[in-house]
GROMACS .gro file of C-alpha atoms in nm:
model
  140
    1UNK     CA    1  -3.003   1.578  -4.002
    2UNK     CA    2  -2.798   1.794  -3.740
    3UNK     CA    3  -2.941   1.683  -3.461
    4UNK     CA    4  -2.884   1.284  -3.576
    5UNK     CA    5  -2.501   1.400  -3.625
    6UNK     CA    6  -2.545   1.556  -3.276
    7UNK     CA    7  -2.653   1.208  -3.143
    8UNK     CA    8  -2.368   1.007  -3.383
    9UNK     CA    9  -2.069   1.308  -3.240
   10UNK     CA   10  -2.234   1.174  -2.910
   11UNK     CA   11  -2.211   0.836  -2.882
   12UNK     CA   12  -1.845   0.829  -3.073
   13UNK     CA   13  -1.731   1.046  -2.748
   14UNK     CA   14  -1.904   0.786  -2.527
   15UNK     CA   15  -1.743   0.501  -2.619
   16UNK     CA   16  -1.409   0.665  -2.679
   17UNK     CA   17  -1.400   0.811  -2.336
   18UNK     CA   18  -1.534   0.444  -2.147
   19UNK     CA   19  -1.233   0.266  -2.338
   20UNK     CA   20  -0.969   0.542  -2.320
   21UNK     CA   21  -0.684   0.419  -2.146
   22UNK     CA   22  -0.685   0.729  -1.880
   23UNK     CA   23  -0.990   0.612  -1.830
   24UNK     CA   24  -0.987   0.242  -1.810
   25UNK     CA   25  -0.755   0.241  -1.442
   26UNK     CA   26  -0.860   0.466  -1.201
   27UNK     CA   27  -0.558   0.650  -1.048
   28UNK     CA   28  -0.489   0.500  -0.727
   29UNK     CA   29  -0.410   0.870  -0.503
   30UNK     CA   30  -0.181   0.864  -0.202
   31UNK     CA   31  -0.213   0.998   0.134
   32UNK     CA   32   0.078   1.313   0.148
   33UNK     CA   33   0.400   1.180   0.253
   34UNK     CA   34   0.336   0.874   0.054
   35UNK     CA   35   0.510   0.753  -0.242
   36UNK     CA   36   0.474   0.422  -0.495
   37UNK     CA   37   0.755   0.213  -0.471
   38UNK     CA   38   0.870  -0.193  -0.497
   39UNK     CA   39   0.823  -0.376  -0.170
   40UNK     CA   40   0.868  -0.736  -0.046
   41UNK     CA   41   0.690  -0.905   0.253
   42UNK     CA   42   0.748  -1.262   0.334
   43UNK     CA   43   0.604  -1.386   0.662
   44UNK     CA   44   0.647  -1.804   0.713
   45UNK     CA   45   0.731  -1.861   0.386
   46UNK     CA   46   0.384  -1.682   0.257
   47UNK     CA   47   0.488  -1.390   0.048
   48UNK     CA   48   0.226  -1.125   0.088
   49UNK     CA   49   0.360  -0.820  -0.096
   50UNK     CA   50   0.587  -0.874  -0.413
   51UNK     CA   51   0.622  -0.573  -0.634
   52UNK     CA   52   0.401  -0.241  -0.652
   53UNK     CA   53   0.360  -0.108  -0.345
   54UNK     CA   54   0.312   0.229  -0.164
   55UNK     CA   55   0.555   0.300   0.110
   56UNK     CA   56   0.632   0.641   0.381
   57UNK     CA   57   0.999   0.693   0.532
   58UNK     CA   58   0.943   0.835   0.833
   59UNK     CA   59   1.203   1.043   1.033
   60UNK     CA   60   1.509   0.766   1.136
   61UNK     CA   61   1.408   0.524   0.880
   62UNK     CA   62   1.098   0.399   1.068
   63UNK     CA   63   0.916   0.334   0.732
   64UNK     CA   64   0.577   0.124   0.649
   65UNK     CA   65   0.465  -0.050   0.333
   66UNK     CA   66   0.114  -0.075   0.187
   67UNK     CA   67   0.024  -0.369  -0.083
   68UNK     CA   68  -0.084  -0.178  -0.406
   69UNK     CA   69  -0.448  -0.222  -0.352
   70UNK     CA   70  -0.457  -0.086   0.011
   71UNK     CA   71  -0.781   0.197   0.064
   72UNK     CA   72  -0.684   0.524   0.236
   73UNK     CA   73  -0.925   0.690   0.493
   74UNK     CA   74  -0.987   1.048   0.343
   75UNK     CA   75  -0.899   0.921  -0.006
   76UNK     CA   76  -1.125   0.581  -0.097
   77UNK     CA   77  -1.332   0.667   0.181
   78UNK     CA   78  -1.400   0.908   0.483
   79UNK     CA   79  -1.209   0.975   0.744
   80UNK     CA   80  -1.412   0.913   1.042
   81UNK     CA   81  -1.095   1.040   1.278
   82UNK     CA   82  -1.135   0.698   1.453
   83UNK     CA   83  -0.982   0.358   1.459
   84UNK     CA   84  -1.386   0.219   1.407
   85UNK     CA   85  -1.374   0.340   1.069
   86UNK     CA   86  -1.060   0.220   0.928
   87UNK     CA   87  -1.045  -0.061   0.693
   88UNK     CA   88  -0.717  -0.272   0.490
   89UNK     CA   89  -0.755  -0.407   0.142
   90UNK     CA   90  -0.417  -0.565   0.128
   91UNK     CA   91  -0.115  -0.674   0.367
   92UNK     CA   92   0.071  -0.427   0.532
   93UNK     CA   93   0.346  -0.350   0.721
   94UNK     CA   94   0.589  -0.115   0.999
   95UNK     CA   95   0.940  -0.133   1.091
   96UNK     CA   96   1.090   0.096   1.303
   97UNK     CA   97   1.407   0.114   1.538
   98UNK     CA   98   1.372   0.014   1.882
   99UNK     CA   99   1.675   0.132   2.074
  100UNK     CA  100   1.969  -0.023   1.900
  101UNK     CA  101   1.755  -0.258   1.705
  102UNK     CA  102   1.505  -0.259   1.500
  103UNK     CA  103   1.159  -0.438   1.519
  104UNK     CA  104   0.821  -0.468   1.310
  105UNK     CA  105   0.476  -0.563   1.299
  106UNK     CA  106   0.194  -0.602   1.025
  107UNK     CA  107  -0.146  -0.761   0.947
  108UNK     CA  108  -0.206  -1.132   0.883
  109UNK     CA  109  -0.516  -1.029   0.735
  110UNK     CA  110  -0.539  -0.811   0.445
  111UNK     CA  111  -0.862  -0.703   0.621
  112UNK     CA  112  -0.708  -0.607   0.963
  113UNK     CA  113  -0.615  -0.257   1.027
  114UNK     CA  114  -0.430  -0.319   1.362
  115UNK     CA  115  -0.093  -0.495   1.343
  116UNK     CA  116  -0.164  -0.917   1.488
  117UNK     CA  117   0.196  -1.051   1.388
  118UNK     CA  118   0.497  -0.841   1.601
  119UNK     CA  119   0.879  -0.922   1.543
  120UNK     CA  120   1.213  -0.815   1.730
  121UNK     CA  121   1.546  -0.821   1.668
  122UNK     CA  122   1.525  -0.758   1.280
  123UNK     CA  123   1.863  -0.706   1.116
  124UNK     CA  124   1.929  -0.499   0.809
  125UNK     CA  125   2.066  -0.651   0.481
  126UNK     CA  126   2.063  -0.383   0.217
  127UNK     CA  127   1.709  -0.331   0.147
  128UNK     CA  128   1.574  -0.566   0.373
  129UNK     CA  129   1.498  -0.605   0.754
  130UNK     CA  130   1.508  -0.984   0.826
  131UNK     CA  131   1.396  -1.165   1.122
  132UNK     CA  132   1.305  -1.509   1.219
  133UNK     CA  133   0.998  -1.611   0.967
  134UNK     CA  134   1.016  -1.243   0.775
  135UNK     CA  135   1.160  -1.014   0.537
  136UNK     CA  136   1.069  -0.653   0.455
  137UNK     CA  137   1.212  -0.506   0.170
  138UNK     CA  138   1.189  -0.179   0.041
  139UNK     CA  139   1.305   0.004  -0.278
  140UNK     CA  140   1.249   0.314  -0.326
   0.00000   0.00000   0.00000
């Protein structure tokens, strides 16, 4: 009798632990400096991040902005220390200043790690940096 309670006490922690709501979505962890934020990427017409995003300010507003299901090397998988290791899961994208002006680039792939599309002259409007074909929006 106590060890088929055992086995019933068991299986009731099973299943309430496989459809427990902490457990259902894995917490997505950031690389430090990192932070989750709303983002918006629009590149000729195509918008390619809209919402949930993760995003890093660096040091005079340079800043970059991951989609939300972007991988981290060290965090969803290991750091090799090289550029042959590194892989995307979603669009990306930099901006940074560039004398007076500020400038950008970002993938065109979700599955490139190095940035394919570059643009100049980008002019800030609030939020946004907008150039000819783009907009990159951040709020924090």
């Amino acid at each position: 009798m106590i060890e088929m309670i055992g086995r019933t006490v068991a299986a009731v922690l099973a299943i309430s632990f496989s459809v427990s709501p902490s457990h259902a979505l894995p917490k997505h962890r950031l690389p430090s400096g990192y932070k989750w934020g709303r983002c918006l990427l629009i590149v000729s017409g195509q918008t390619r991040i809209s919402g949930r995003c993760s995003y890093q300010i660096e040091s005079g507003g340079d800043f970059n902005i991951q989609g939300p299901r972007q991988v981290f090397a060290g965090i969803d998988y290991p750091d090799t220390h090289s550029g042959a290791g590194e892989m995307s899961k979603d669009y990306w994208a930099d901006v940074y200043k560039d004398g007076d002006l500020w400038a950008g680039y970002a993938n065109s792939d979700i599955s490139e790690t190095h940035g394919d599309e570059r643009w100049e002259e980008l002019r800030r409007e609030g939020a946004c940096y907008i150039g000819k074909d783009v907009k990159v929006c951040l709020w924090r």
